[in-house]
Amino acid sequence: QAIRSINRCNETMTAEEFTDMVFNKIDINGDGELSLEEFMEGVQKDEMLLDILTRSLDLTHIVRLIQND
């Protein structure tokens, strides 16, 4: 939620819905935990998830604000 408020992400799903979607898609062994390997492999295989994460973590406008001050 904090990242979304900082970077003005316009996703319609809540943070909880996003988290559920991530686990449903890439928790391969179904243990309720994501290893780094599961996460990396899952994100690389799912273009929609990769796109959402890329947009969510884009902080270029924050860097510009800092540089202009």
Coordinates of N, CA, C and O in Angstrom, one line a residue:
Q1 N 0.8 -1.2 0.0 CA 0.0 0.0 0.0 C 0.9 1.2 0.0 O 0.5 2.2 -0.7
A2 N 2.0 1.2 0.7 CA 2.9 2.4 0.8 C 3.5 2.7 -0.5 O 3.5 3.8 -1.0
I3 N 3.9 1.6 -1.2 CA 4.6 1.8 -2.5 C 3.5 2.4 -3.5 O 3.8 3.3 -4.2
R4 N 2.3 1.9 -3.5 CA 1.3 2.4 -4.4 C 1.0 3.8 -4.1 O 0.7 4.6 -5.0
S5 N 0.9 4.3 -2.8 CA 0.6 5.6 -2.5 C 1.8 6.6 -2.9 O 1.6 7.7 -3.3
I6 N 3.0 6.1 -2.8 CA 4.2 6.9 -3.2 C 4.2 7.1 -4.7 O 4.5 8.2 -5.2
N7 N 4.0 6.0 -5.5 CA 4.2 6.1 -6.9 C 3.0 6.3 -7.7 O 3.0 6.2 -8.9
R8 N 1.8 6.6 -7.1 CA 0.6 6.9 -7.7 C 0.2 5.8 -8.7 O -0.3 6.0 -9.8
C9 N 0.3 4.6 -8.3 CA -0.1 3.4 -9.1 C -1.6 3.4 -9.2 O -2.3 3.5 -8.2
N10 N -2.1 3.2 -10.4 CA -3.5 3.2 -10.6 C -4.2 1.8 -10.7 O -5.2 1.7 -11.4
E11 N -3.6 0.9 -10.1 CA -4.2 -0.5 -10.1 C -5.5 -0.5 -9.4 O -5.7 0.2 -8.4
T12 N -6.5 -1.2 -9.9 CA -7.8 -1.3 -9.3 C -7.9 -2.3 -8.2 O -8.8 -2.2 -7.3
M13 N -7.0 -3.3 -8.2 CA -7.1 -4.3 -7.1 C -6.5 -3.8 -5.9 O -5.5 -3.0 -5.9
T14 N -6.9 -4.3 -4.7 CA -6.4 -3.9 -3.5 C -5.0 -4.6 -3.3 O -4.7 -5.6 -4.0
A15 N -4.2 -4.2 -2.3 CA -3.0 -4.8 -2.0 C -3.2 -6.3 -1.6 O -2.4 -7.2 -2.0
E16 N -4.3 -6.5 -0.9 CA -4.6 -7.9 -0.5 C -5.0 -8.8 -1.6 O -4.5 -9.9 -1.7
E17 N -5.8 -8.2 -2.6 CA -6.1 -9.0 -3.8 C -4.9 -9.3 -4.6 O -4.7 -10.4 -5.2
F18 N -4.0 -8.3 -4.7 CA -2.8 -8.5 -5.5 C -1.9 -9.6 -4.8 O -1.4 -10.5 -5.5
T19 N -1.8 -9.6 -3.5 CA -1.0 -10.6 -2.8 C -1.6 -12.0 -3.0 O -0.9 -12.9 -3.3
D20 N -2.9 -12.1 -2.9 CA -3.6 -13.3 -3.1 C -3.3 -13.8 -4.6 O -3.1 -15.0 -4.8
M21 N -3.4 -12.9 -5.5 CA -3.2 -13.3 -6.9 C -1.7 -13.8 -7.1 O -1.5 -14.9 -7.7
V22 N -0.8 -13.1 -6.5 CA 0.6 -13.6 -6.6 C 0.8 -15.0 -6.0 O 1.4 -15.9 -6.7
F23 N 0.3 -15.2 -4.9 CA 0.4 -16.5 -4.3 C -0.3 -17.6 -5.1 O 0.2 -18.7 -5.2
N24 N -1.5 -17.3 -5.6 CA -2.3 -18.3 -6.4 C -1.5 -18.6 -7.6 O -1.6 -19.8 -8.1
K25 N -0.8 -17.7 -8.2 CA -0.2 -17.9 -9.5 C 1.2 -18.6 -9.3 O 1.6 -19.4 -10.2
I26 N 2.0 -18.2 -8.3 CA 3.4 -18.6 -8.3 C 3.8 -19.4 -7.1 O 5.0 -19.7 -7.0
D27 N 3.0 -19.7 -6.1 CA 3.3 -20.5 -5.0 C 3.3 -22.0 -5.5 O 2.3 -22.7 -5.2
I28 N 4.3 -22.4 -6.1 CA 4.3 -23.7 -6.9 C 4.0 -24.8 -5.9 O 3.2 -25.7 -6.2
N29 N 4.7 -24.9 -4.8 CA 4.5 -26.0 -3.9 C 3.3 -25.9 -2.9 O 3.1 -26.8 -2.1
G30 N 2.6 -24.7 -3.0 CA 1.4 -24.5 -2.2 C 1.6 -24.5 -0.7 O 0.7 -24.7 0.1
D31 N 2.8 -24.1 -0.2 CA 3.1 -24.0 1.2 C 2.8 -22.7 1.9 O 3.0 -22.5 3.0
G32 N 2.2 -21.8 1.1 CA 1.9 -20.5 1.6 C 3.1 -19.5 1.8 O 2.9 -18.4 2.4
E33 N 4.2 -19.9 1.3 CA 5.4 -19.1 1.4 C 6.0 -19.1 0.0 O 5.9 -20.0 -0.8
L34 N 6.7 -17.9 -0.4 CA 7.3 -17.8 -1.6 C 8.8 -17.8 -1.4 O 9.3 -16.9 -0.8
S35 N 9.5 -18.7 -2.0 CA 11.0 -18.6 -2.0 C 11.4 -17.6 -3.1 O 10.6 -17.3 -4.0
L36 N 12.6 -17.2 -3.0 CA 13.1 -16.3 -4.1 C 13.0 -16.9 -5.4 O 12.6 -16.3 -6.4
E37 N 13.3 -18.2 -5.5 CA 13.3 -19.0 -6.7 C 11.8 -19.0 -7.3 O 11.6 -18.8 -8.5
E38 N 10.9 -19.3 -6.4 CA 9.5 -19.4 -6.9 C 9.0 -18.0 -7.4 O 8.4 -17.9 -8.4
F39 N 9.4 -17.0 -6.7 CA 9.0 -15.6 -7.1 C 9.6 -15.2 -8.4 O 8.9 -14.8 -9.3
M40 N 10.9 -15.4 -8.5 CA 11.6 -15.0 -9.8 C 11.0 -15.8 -11.0 O 10.8 -15.3 -12.0
E41 N 10.9 -17.1 -10.8 CA 10.4 -18.0 -11.9 C 9.0 -17.6 -12.3 O 8.6 -17.5 -13.4
G42 N 8.1 -17.4 -11.2 CA 6.7 -17.1 -11.5 C 6.5 -15.7 -12.2 O 5.7 -15.6 -13.1
V43 N 7.3 -14.7 -11.8 CA 7.2 -13.4 -12.4 C 7.7 -13.4 -13.8 O 7.1 -12.8 -14.7
Q44 N 8.7 -14.2 -14.1 CA 9.3 -14.2 -15.4 C 8.3 -14.9 -16.4 O 8.3 -14.7 -17.6
K45 N 7.5 -15.8 -15.9 CA 6.5 -16.6 -16.7 C 5.2 -15.9 -16.9 O 4.4 -16.3 -17.7
D46 N 4.9 -14.9 -16.1 CA 3.6 -14.3 -16.1 C 3.7 -12.8 -16.5 O 4.1 -12.0 -15.7
E47 N 3.4 -12.5 -17.8 CA 3.6 -11.1 -18.3 C 2.7 -10.1 -17.5 O 3.2 -9.0 -17.3
M48 N 1.5 -10.5 -17.2 CA 0.6 -9.5 -16.5 C 1.2 -9.2 -15.1 O 1.3 -8.0 -14.7
L49 N 1.7 -10.2 -14.4 CA 2.2 -10.0 -13.1 C 3.5 -9.1 -13.2 O 3.7 -8.2 -12.4
L50 N 4.3 -9.4 -14.2 CA 5.6 -8.7 -14.4 C 5.2 -7.2 -14.7 O 5.9 -6.3 -14.2
D51 N 4.2 -7.0 -15.5 CA 3.8 -5.6 -15.9 C 3.3 -4.8 -14.7 O 3.7 -3.7 -14.4
I52 N 2.5 -5.5 -13.9 CA 2.0 -4.8 -12.6 C 3.1 -4.5 -11.7 O 3.2 -3.4 -11.2
L53 N 4.0 -5.4 -11.5 CA 5.1 -5.2 -10.6 C 6.0 -4.0 -11.1 O 6.5 -3.2 -10.4
T54 N 6.3 -4.1 -12.4 CA 7.1 -3.0 -13.0 C 6.5 -1.7 -12.8 O 7.2 -0.7 -12.4
R55 N 5.2 -1.5 -13.1 CA 4.6 -0.2 -12.9 C 4.5 0.2 -11.5 O 4.6 1.3 -11.1
S56 N 4.3 -0.8 -10.6 CA 4.1 -0.5 -9.2 C 5.4 0.0 -8.6 O 5.4 0.8 -7.6
L57 N 6.5 -0.5 -9.1 CA 7.8 -0.2 -8.5 C 8.5 0.9 -9.2 O 9.7 1.2 -8.9
D58 N 7.9 1.6 -10.2 CA 8.5 2.7 -10.9 C 8.5 3.9 -10.1 O 7.4 4.5 -9.9
L59 N 9.6 4.3 -9.6 CA 9.7 5.5 -8.8 C 10.5 6.6 -9.4 O 11.0 7.5 -8.8
T60 N 10.5 6.7 -10.8 CA 11.2 7.7 -11.5 C 10.7 9.1 -11.2 O 11.5 10.0 -11.1
H61 N 9.4 9.3 -11.0 CA 8.9 10.6 -10.7 C 9.4 11.1 -9.3 O 9.6 12.3 -9.1
I62 N 9.6 10.1 -8.3 CA 10.1 10.5 -7.0 C 11.5 11.0 -7.1 O 11.9 12.0 -6.5
V63 N 12.3 10.3 -7.9 CA 13.7 10.6 -8.1 C 13.8 12.0 -8.7 O 14.6 12.8 -8.3
R64 N 12.9 12.3 -9.7 CA 12.9 13.6 -10.3 C 12.6 14.7 -9.3 O 13.2 15.8 -9.3
L65 N 11.6 14.4 -8.5 CA 11.3 15.4 -7.4 C 12.4 15.7 -6.5 O 12.7 16.8 -6.1
I66 N 13.1 14.6 -6.1 CA 14.3 14.8 -5.2 C 15.4 15.6 -5.9 O 16.0 16.5 -5.3
Q67 N 15.6 15.3 -7.2 CA 16.7 16.0 -7.9 C 16.4 17.4 -8.1 O 17.3 18.3 -8.2
N68 N 15.1 17.8 -8.2 CA 14.7 19.2 -8.5 C 14.7 20.0 -7.2 O 14.6 21.2 -7.3
D69 N 14.8 19.4 -6.0 CA 14.8 20.2 -4.8 C 16.1 20.6 -4.4 O 17.1 20.4 -4.7

